[in-house]
Short mmCIF file of C-alpha atoms in Angstrom, two decimals:
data_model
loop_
_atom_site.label_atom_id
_atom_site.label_comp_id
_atom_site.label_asym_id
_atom_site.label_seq_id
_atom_site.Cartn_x
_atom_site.Cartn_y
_atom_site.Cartn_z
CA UNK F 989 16.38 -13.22 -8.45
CA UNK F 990 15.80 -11.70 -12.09
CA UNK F 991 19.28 -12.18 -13.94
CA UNK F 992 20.14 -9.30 -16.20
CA UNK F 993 22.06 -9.15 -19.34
CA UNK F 994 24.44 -7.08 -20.84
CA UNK F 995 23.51 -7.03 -24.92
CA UNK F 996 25.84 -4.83 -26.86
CA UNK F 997 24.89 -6.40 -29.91
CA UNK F 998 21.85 -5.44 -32.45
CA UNK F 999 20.53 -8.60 -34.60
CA UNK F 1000 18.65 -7.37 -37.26
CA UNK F 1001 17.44 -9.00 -40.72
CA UNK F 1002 19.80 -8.78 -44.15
CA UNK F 1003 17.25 -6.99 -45.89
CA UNK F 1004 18.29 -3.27 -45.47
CA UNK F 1005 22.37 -4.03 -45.38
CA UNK F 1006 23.27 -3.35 -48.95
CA UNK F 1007 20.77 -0.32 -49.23
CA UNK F 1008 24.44 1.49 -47.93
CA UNK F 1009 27.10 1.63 -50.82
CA UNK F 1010 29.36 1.18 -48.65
CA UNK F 1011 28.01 -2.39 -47.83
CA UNK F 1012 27.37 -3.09 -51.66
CA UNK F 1013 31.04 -2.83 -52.64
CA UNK F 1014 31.81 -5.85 -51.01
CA UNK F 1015 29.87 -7.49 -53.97
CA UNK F 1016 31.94 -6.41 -56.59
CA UNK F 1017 29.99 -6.98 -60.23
CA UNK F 1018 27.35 -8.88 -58.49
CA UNK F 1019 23.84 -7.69 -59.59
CA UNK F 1020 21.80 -8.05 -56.44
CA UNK F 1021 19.17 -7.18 -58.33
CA UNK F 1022 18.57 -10.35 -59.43
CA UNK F 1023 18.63 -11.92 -56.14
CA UNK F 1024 16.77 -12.01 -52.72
CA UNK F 1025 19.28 -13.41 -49.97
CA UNK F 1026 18.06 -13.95 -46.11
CA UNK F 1027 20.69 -13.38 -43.30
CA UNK F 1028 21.09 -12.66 -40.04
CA UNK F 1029 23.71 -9.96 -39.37
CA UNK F 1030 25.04 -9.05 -35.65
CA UNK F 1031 26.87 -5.18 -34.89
CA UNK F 1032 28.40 -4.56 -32.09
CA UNK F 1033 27.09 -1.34 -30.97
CA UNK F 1034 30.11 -0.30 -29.24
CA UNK F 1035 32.09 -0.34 -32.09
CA UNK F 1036 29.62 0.08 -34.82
CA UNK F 1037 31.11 -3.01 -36.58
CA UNK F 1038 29.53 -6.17 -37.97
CA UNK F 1039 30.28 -9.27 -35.00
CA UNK F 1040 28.88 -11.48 -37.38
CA UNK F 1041 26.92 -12.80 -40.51
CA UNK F 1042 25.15 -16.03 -41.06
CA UNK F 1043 23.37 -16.67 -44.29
CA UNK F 1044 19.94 -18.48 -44.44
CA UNK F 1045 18.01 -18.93 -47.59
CA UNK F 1046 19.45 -17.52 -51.21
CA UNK F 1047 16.63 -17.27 -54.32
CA UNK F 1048 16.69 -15.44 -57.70
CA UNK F 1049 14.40 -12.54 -58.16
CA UNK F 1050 12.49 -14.08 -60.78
CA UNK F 1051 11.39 -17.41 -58.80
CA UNK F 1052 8.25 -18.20 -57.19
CA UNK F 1053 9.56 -18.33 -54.17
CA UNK F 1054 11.64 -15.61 -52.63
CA UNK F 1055 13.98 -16.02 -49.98
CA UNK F 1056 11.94 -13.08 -47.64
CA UNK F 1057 12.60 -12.61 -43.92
CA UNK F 1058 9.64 -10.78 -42.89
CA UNK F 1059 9.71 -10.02 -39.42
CA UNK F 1060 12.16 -9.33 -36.58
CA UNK F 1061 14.13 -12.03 -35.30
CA UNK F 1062 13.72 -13.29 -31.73
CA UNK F 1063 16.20 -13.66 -28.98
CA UNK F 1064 15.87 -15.64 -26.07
CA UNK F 1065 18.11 -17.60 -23.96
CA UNK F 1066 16.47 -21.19 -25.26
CA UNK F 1067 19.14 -23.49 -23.07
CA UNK F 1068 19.97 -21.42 -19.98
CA UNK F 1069 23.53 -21.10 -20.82
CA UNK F 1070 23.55 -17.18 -20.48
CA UNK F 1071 23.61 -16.41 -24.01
CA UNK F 1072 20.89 -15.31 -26.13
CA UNK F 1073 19.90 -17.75 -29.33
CA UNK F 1074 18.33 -16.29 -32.42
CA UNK F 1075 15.14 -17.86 -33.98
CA UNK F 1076 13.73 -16.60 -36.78
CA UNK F 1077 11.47 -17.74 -39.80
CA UNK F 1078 11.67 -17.18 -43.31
CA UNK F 1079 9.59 -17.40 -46.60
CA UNK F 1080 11.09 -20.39 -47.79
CA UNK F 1081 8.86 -21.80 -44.70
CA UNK F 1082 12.49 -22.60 -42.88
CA UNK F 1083 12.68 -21.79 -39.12
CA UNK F 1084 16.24 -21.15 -37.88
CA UNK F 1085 17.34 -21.54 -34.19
CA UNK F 1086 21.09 -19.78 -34.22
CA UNK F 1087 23.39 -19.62 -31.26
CA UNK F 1088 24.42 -16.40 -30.01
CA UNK F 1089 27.66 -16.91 -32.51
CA UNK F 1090 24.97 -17.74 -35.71
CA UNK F 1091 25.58 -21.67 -35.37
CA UNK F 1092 23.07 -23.51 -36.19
CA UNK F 1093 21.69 -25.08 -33.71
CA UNK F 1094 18.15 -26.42 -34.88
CA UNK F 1095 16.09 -26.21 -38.73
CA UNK F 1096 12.60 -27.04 -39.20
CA UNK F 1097 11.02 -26.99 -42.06
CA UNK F 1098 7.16 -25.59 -41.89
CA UNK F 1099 4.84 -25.70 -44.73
#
């Protein structure tokens, strides 16, 4: 028997959350402009309001090395429990594994 799931939630990447001035004020006189942050960020789609946040990697913009997230991250229930996990990968060449409350569960380090 297929087991469905109820997902009310959309995970999606940090990149596009302080585009909205609304988001930015949280910042205060932070210049984001001179960093590049990772994160994963869960809304509840019911209520339209942010479940969750878990940072991942944090650079400046002027580095080498930028702390990019550049794809979608995945969701799959990796234990059986019932609950999707998130897994995603970043430029730092860091692979997260997050629980479905952004725990971290598992970090590999690829390069």
């Amino acid at each position: 028997m297929n087991k469905y799931m109820n997902i009310n939630a959309l995970v999606q990447d940090f990149n596009r959350y302080y585009d909205n001035q609304e988001h930015l004020k949280e910042l205060g006189d932070i210049d984001i402009g001179k960093y590049v942050a990772g994160a994963i960020v869960v809304f509840n789609l019911d209520t339209k309001q942010v479940k969750w946040t878990t940072p991942l990697d944090l650079s400046t913009d002027a580095g080498n090395f930028r702390a990019y997230i550049y794809s979608s991250p995945t969701v799959v229930d990796l234990d059986g429990d019932g609950n999707l996990d998130i897994l995603v990968g970043t430029s730092f060449g860091l692979f997260y594994v997050l629980d479905h409350h952004g725990n971290l569960l598992r970090l590999e380090f690829f390069f």
